[in-house]
PDB file of C-alpha atoms and ligand atoms in Angstrom:
ATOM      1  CA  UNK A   1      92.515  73.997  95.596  1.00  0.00           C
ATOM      2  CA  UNK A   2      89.524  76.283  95.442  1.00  0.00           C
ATOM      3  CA  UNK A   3      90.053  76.857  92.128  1.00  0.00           C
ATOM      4  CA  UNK A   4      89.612  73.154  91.414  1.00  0.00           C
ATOM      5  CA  UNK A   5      86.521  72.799  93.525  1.00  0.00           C
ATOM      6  CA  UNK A   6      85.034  75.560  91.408  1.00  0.00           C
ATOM      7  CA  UNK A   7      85.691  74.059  88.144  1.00  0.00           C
ATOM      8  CA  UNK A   8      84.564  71.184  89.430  1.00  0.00           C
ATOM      9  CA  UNK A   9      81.474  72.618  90.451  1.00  0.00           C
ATOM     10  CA  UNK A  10      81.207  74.550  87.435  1.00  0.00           C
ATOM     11  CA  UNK A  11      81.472  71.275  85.154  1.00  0.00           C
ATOM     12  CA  UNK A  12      79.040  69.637  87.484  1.00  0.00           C
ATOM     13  CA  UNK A  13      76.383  72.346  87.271  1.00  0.00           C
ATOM     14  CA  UNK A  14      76.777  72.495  83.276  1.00  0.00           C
ATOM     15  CA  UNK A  15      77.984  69.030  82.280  1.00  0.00           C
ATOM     16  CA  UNK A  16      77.518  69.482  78.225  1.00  0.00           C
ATOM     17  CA  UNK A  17      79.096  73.647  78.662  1.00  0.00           C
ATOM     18  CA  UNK A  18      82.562  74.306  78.620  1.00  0.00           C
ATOM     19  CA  UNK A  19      83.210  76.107  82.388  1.00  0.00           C
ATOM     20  CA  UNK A  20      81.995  80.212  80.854  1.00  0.00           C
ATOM     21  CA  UNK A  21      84.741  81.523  82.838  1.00  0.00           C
ATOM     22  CA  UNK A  22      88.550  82.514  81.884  1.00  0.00           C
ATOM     23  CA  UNK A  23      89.991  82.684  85.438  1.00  0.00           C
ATOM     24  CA  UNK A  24      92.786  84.737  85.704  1.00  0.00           C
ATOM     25  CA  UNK A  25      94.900  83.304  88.665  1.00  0.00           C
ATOM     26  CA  UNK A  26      98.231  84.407  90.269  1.00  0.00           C
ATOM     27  CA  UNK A  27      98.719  87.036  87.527  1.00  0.00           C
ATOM     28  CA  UNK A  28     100.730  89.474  90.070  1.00  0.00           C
ATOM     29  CA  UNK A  29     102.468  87.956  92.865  1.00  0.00           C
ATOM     30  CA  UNK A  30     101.761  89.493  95.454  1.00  0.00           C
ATOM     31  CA  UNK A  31      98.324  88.784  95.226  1.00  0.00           C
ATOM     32  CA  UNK A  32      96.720  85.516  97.241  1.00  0.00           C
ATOM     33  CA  UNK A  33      96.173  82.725  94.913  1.00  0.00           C
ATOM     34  CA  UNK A  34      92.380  82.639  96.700  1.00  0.00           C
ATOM     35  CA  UNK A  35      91.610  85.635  94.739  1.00  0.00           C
ATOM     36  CA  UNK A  36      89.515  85.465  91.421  1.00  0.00           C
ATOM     37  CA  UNK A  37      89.161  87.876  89.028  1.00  0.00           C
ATOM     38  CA  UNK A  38      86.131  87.440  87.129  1.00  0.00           C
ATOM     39  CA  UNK A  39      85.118  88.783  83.928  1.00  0.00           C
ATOM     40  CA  UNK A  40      81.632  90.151  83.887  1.00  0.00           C
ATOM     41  CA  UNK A  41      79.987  91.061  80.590  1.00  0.00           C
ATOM     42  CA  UNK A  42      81.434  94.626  78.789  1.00  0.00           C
ATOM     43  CA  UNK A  43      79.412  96.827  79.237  1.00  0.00           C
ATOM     44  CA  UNK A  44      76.936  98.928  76.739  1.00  0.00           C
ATOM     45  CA  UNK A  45      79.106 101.269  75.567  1.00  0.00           C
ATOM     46  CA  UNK A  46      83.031 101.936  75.594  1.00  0.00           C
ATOM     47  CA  UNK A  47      83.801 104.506  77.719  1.00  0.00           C
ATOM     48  CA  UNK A  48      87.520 105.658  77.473  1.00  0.00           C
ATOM     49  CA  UNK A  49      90.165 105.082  80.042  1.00  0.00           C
ATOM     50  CA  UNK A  50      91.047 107.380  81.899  1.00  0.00           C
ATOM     51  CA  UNK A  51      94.924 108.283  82.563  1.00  0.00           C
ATOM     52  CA  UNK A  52      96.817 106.733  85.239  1.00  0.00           C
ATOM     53  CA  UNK A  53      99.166 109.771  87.351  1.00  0.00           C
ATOM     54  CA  UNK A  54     102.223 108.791  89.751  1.00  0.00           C
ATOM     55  CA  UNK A  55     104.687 106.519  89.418  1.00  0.00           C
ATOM     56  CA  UNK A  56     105.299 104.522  85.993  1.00  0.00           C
ATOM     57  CA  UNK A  57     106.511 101.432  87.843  1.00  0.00           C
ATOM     58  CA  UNK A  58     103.235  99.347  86.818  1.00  0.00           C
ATOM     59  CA  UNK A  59     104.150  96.788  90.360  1.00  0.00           C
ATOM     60  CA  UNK A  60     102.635 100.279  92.291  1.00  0.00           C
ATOM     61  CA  UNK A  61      99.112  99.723  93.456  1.00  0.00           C
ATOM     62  CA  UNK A  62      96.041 101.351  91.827  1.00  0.00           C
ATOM     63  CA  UNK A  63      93.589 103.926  93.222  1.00  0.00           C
ATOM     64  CA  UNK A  64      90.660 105.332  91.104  1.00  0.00           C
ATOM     65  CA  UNK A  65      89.058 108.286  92.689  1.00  0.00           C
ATOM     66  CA  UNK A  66      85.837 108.255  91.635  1.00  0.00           C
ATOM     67  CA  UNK A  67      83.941 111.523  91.836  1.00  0.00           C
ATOM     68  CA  UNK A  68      80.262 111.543  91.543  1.00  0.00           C
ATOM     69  CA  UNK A  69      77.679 112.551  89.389  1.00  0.00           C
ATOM     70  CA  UNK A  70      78.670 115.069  87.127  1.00  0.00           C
ATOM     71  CA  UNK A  71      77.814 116.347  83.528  1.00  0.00           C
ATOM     72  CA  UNK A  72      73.724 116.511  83.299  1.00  0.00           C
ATOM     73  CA  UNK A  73      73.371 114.626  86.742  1.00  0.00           C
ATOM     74  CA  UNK A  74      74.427 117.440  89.164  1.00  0.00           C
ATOM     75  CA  UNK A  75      73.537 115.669  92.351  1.00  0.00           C
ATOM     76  CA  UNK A  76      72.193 116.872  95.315  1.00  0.00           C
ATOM     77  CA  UNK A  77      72.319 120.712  95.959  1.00  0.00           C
ATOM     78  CA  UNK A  78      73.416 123.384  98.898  1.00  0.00           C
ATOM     79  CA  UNK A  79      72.783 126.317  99.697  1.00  0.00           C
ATOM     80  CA  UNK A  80      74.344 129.224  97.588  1.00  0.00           C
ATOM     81  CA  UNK A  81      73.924 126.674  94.599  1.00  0.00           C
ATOM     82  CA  UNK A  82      76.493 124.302  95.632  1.00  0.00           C
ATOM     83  CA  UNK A  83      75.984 121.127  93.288  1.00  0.00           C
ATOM     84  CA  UNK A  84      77.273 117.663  95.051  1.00  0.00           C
ATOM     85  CA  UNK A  85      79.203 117.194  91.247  1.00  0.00           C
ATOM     86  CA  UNK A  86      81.534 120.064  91.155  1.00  0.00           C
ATOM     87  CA  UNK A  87      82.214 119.461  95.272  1.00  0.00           C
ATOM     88  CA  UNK A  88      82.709 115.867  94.775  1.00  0.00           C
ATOM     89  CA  UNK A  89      85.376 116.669  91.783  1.00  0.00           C
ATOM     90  CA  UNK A  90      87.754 118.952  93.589  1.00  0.00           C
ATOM     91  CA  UNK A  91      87.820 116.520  96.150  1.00  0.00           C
ATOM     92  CA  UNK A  92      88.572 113.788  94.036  1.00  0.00           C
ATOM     93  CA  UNK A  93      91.179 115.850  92.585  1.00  0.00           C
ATOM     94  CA  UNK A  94      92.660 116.927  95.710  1.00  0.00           C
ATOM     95  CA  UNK A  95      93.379 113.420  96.549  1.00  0.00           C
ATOM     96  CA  UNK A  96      94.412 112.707  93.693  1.00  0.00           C
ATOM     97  CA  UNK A  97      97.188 115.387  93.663  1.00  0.00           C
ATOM     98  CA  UNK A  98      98.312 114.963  96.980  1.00  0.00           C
ATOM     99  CA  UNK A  99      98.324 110.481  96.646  1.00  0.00           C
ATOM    100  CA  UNK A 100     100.937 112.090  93.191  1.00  0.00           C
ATOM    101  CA  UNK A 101     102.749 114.469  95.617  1.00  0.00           C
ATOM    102  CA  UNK A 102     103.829 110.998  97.904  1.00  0.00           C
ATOM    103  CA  UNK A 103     104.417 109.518  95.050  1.00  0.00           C
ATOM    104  CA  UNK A 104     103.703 105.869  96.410  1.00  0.00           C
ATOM    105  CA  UNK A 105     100.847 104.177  94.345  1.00  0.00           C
ATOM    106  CA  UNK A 106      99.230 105.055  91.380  1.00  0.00           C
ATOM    107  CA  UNK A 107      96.035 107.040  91.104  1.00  0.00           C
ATOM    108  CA  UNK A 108      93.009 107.344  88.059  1.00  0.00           C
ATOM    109  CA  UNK A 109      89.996 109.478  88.418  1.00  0.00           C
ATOM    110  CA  UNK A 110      86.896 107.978  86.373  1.00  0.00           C
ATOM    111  CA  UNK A 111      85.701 111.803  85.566  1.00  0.00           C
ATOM    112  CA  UNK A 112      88.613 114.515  85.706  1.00  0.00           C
ATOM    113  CA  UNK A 113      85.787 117.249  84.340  1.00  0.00           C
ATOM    114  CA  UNK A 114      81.903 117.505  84.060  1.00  0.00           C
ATOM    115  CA  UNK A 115      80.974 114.386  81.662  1.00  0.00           C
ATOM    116  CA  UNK A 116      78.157 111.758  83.181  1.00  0.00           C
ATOM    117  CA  UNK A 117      79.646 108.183  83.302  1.00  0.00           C
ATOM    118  CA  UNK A 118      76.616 105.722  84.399  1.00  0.00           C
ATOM    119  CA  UNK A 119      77.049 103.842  87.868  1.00  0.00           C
ATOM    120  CA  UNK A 120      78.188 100.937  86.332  1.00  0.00           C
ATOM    121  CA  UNK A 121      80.891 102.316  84.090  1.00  0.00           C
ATOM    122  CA  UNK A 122      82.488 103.548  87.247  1.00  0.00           C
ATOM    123  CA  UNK A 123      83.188 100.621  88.756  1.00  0.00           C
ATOM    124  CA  UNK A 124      83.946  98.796  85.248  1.00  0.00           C
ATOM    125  CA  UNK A 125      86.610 101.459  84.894  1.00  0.00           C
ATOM    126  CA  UNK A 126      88.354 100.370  87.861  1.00  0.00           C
ATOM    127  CA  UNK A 127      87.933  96.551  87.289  1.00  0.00           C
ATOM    128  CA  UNK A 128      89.266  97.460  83.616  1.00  0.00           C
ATOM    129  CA  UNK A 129      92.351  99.452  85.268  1.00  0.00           C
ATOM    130  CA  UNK A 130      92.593  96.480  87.140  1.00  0.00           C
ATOM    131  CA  UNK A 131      92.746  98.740  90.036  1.00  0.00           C
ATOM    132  CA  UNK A 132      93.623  97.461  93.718  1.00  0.00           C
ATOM    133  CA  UNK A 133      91.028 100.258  95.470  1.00  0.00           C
ATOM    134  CA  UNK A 134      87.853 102.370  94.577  1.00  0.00           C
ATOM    135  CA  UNK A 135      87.245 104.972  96.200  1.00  0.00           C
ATOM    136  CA  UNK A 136      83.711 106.954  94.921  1.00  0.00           C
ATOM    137  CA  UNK A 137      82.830 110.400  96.640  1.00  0.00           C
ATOM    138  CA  UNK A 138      79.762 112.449  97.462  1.00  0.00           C
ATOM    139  CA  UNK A 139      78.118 114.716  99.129  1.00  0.00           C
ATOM    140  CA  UNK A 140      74.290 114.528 101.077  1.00  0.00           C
ATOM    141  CA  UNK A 141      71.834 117.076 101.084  1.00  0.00           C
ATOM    142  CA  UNK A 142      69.011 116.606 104.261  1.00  0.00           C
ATOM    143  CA  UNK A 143      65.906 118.433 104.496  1.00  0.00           C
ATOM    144  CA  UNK A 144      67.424 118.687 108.216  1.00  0.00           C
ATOM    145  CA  UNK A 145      69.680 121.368 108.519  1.00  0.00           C
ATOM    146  CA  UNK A 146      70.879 120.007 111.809  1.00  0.00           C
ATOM    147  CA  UNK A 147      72.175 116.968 109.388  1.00  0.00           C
ATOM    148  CA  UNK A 148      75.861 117.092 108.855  1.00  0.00           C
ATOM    149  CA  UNK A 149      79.487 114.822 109.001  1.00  0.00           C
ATOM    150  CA  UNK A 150      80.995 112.441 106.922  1.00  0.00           C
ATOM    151  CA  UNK A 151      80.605 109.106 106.650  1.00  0.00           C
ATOM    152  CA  UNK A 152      81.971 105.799 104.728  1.00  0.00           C
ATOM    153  CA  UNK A 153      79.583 103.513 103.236  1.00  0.00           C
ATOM    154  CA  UNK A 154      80.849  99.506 101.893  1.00  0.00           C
ATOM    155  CA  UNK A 155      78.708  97.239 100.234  1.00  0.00           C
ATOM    156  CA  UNK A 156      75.744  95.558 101.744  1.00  0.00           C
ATOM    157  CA  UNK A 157      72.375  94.336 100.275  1.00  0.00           C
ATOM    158  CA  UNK A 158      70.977  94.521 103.319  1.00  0.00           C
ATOM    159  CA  UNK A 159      71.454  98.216 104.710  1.00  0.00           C
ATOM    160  CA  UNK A 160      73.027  98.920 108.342  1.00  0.00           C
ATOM    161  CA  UNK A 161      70.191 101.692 109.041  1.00  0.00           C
ATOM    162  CA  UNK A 162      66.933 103.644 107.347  1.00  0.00           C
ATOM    163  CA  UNK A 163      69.614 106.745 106.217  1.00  0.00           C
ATOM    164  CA  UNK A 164      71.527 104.244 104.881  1.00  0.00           C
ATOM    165  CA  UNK A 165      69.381 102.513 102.985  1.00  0.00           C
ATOM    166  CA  UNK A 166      67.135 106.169 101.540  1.00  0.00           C
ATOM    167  CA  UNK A 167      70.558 107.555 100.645  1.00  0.00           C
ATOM    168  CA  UNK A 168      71.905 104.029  98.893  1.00  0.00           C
ATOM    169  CA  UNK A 169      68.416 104.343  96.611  1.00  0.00           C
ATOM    170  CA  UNK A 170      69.004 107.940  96.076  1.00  0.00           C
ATOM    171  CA  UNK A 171      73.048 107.682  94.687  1.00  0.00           C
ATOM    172  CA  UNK A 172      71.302 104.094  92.563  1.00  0.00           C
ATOM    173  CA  UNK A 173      69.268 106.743  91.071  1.00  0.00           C
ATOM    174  CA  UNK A 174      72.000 108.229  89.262  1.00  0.00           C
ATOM    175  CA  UNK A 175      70.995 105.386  86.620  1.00  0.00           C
ATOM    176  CA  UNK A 176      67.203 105.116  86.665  1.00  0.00           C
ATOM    177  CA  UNK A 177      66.855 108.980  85.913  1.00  0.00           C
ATOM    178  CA  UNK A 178      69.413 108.568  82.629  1.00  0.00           C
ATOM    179  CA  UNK A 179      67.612 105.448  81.233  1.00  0.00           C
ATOM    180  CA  UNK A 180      70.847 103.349  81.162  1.00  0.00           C
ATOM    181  CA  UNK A 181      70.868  99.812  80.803  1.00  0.00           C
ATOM    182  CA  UNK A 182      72.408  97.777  82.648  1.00  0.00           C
ATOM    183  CA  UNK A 183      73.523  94.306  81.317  1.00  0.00           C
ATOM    184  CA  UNK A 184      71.678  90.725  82.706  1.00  0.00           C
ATOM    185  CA  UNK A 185      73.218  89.430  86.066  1.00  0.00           C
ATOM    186  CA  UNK A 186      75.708  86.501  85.772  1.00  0.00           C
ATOM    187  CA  UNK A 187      74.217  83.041  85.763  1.00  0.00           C
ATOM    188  CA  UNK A 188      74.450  80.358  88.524  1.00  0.00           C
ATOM    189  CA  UNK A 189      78.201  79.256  88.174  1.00  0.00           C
ATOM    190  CA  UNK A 190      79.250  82.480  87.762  1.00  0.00           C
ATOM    191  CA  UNK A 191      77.355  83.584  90.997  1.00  0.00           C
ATOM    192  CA  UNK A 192      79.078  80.783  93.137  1.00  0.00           C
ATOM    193  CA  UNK A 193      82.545  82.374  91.696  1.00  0.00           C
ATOM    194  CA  UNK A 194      81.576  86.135  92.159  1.00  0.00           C
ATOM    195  CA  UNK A 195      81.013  84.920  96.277  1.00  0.00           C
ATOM    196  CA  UNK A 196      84.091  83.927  96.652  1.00  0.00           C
ATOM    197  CA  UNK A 197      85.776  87.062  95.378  1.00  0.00           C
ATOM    198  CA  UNK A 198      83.112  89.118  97.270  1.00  0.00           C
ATOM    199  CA  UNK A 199      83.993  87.907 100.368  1.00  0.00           C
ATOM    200  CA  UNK A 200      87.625  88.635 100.355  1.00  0.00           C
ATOM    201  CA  UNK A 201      87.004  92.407  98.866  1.00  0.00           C
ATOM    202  CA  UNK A 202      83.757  92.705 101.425  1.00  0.00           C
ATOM    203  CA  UNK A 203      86.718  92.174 104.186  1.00  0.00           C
ATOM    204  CA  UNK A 204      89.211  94.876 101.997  1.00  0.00           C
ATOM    205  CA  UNK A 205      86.705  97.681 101.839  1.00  0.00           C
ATOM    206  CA  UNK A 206      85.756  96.889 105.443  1.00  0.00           C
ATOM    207  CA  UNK A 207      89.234  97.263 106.526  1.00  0.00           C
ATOM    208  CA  UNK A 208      89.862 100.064 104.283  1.00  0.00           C
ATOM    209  CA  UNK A 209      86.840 101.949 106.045  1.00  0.00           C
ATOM    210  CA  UNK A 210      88.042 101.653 109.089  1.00  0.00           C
ATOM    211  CA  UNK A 211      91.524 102.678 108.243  1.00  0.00           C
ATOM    212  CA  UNK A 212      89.974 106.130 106.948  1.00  0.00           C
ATOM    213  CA  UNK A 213      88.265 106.609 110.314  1.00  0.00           C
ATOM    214  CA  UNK A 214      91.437 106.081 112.002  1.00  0.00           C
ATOM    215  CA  UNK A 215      93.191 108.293 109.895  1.00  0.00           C
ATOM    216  CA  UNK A 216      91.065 110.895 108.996  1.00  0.00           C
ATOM    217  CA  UNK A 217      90.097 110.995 112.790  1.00  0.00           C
ATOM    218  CA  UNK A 218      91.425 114.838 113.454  1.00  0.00           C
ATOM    219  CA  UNK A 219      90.998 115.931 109.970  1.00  0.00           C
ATOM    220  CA  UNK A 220      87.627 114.536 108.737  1.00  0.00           C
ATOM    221  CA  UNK A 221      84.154 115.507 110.876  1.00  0.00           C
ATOM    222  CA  UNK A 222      82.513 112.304 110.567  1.00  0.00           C
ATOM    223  CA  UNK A 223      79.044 111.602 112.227  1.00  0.00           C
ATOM    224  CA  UNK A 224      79.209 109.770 114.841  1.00  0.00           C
ATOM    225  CA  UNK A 225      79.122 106.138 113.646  1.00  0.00           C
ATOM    226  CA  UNK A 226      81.006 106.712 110.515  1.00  0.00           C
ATOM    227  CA  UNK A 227      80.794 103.033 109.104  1.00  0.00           C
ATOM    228  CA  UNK A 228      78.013 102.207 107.153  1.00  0.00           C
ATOM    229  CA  UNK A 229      76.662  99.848 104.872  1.00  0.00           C
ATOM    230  CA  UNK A 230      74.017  99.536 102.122  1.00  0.00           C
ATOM    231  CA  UNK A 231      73.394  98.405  98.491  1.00  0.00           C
ATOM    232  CA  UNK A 232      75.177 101.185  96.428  1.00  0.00           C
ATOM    233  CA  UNK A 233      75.260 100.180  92.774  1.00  0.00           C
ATOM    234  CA  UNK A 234      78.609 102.094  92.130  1.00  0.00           C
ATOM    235  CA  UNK A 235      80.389  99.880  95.432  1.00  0.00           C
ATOM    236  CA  UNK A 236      79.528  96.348  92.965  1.00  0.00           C
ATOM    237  CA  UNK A 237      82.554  95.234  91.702  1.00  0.00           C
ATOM    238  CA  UNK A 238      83.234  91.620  93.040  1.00  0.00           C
ATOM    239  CA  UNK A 239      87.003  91.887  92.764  1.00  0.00           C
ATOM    240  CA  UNK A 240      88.059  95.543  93.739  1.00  0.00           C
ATOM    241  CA  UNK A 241      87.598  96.726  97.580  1.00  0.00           C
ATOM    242  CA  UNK A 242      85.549  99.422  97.116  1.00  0.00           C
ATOM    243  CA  UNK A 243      84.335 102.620  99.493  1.00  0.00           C
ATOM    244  CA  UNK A 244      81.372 105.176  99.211  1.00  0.00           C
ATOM    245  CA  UNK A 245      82.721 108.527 100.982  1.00  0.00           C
ATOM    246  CA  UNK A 246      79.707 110.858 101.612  1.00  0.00           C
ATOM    247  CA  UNK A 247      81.607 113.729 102.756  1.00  0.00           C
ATOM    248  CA  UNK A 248      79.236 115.698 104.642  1.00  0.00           C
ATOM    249  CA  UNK A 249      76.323 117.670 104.203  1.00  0.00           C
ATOM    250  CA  UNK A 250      76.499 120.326 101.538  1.00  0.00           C
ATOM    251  CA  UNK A 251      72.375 121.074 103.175  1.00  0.00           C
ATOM    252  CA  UNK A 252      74.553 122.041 106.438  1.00  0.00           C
ATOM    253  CA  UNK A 253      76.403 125.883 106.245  1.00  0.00           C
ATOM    254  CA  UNK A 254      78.950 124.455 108.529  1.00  0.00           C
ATOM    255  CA  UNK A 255      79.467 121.058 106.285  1.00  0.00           C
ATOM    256  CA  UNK A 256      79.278 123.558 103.091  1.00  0.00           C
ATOM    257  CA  UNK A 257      81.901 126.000 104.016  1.00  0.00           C
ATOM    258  CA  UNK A 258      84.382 123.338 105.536  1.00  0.00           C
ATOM    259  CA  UNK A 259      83.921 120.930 101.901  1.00  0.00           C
ATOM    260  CA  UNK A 260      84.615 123.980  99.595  1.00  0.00           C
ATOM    261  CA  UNK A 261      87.720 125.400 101.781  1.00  0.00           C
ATOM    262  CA  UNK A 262      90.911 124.397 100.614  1.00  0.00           C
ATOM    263  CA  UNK A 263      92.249 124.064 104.415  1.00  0.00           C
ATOM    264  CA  UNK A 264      90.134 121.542 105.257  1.00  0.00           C
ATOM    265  CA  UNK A 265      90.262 119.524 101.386  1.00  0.00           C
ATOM    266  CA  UNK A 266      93.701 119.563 101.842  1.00  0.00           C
ATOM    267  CA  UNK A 267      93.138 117.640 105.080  1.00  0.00           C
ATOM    268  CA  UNK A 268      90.481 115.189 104.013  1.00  0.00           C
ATOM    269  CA  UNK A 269      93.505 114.241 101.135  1.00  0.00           C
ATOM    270  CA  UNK A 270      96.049 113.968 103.354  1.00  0.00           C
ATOM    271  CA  UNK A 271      94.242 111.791 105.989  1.00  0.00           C
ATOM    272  CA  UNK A 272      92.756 109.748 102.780  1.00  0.00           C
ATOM    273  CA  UNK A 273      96.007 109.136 101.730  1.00  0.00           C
ATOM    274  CA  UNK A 274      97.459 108.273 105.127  1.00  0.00           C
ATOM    275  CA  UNK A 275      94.738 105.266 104.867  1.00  0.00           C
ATOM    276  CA  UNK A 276      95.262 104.221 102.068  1.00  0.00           C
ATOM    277  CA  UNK A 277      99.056 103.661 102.371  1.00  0.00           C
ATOM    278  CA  UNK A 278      97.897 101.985 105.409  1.00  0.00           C
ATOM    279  CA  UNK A 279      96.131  99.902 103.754  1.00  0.00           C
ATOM    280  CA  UNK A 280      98.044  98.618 101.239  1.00  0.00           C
ATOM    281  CA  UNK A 281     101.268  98.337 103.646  1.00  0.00           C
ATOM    282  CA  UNK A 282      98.462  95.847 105.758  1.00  0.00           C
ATOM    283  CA  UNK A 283      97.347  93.877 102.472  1.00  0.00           C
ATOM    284  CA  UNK A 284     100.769  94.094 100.735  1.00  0.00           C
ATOM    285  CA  UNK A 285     103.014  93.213 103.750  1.00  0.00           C
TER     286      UNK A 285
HETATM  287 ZN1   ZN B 301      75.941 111.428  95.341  1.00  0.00          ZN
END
């Protein structure tokens, strides 16, 4: 039914066009008719895809880990010379491994060693997996030392505080400093599609979020409000719920030694992987 509203609309705001969309509807099952995938343009360049770990039944959901920075962009930096890209990649791995060990969805990393993938290619990975969640983590640095804790970060254009919206511009960065190009934004019909789609995964990561709060609560220091929002480049896919994870404060000793010990990485996974099971047990049935 929506689907036919939108073509409608979509003949009605281009009469002499063919509708520039290829919807792909009901292509798994167990996924809501209501939700459209929409192809957005390629991107630049072809950046390889990465290899998909657990099990080979393809019906298993999808979660790309996606660890930040890396190769020349080395992120923020810690004391002792801790760079945000090499802490952000064992986590990343850690999850993965342990979301392998249970052996209940499937699992990509967009970077499993130190090359630079642009902001955009991150997310185009996952919609090009066709992956079910994206999860992309970091670390903060604060000229405070008294700054430290976790927190999760969904998509918003209009940011949920000032820290929010300073550390959304610094992540963006990632793309400014390396001169990439990103490709025109979709045009009017294909704007009215994208909100659709947006709204359901805006919900997802939401719920997804909150799930990691619950789960993580004994494992993870998080500040204390955890949930946050702002306009994070690498959180844009329209069709894949999608969460920032800025794991703490690598400015912070306490932050730095707890993100670099393998007790407490061990932890984050396993409480990351509690949620997510969660999750998809909620949005699966
Ligand atoms: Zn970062």
């Amino acid at each position: 039914m929506i689907v036919a509203v939108l073509l409608l609309a979509a003949a009605l705001l281009q009469p002499d066009r063919p509708a520039p969309l290829g919807l792909r509807m009901g292509a798994r099952p167990d996924v809501p008719a209501y939700v459209l995938r929409v192809p957005l343009p390629p991107s630049e360049r072809a950046v390889d895809l990465p290899a998909i770990a657990g099990p080979e039944d393809a019906s298993r959901p999808l979660v790309v880990i996606d660890p930040g920075h890396g190769g020349h962009d080395p992120g923020a930096s810690g004391a002792g010379g801790l760079k945000e890209a090499q802490l952000t990649l064992a986590l990343g791995r850690a999850l993965r491994d342990e979301l392998v060990r249970r052996a209940r969805v499937r699992v990509a990393l967009t970077r499993d060693g130190e090359r630079f993938l642009a902001l955009e290619e991150r997310y185009g990975l996952a919609r090009r997996l066709d992956a079910d969640l994206f999860i992309s983590i970091h670390a903060d640095a604060a000229a405070e030392a008294g700054a430290r804790g976790a927190s999760l970060y969904t998509l918003s254009e209009r940011a949920s505080d000032a820290v929010a919206a300073r550390l959304a511009a610094r992540e963006n960065r990632a793309d400014t400093i390396n001169g990439v190009q990103l490709r025109e934004q979709p045009g009017e019909v294909a704007a009215i599609l994208l909100d659709l789609s947006r709204r359901q995964t805006f919900e997802r990561s939401a719920a997804f979020a909150r799930l990691v709060v619950r789960e993580g609560a004994n494992a993870i220091r998080f500040r204390a409000e955890p949930l946050k929002s702002a306009a994070f480049v690498v959180l844009k896919a329209p069709d894949v719920p999608s969460v920032l994870f800025e794991s703490g404060y690598i400015s912070n000793a306490d932050d730095a030694a707890r993100l670099t010990d393998p007790a407490a990485r061990a932890r984050f996974a396993a409480a990351f992987a509690r949620a997510i099971e969660a999750y998809f047990a909620r949005v699966r049935g």
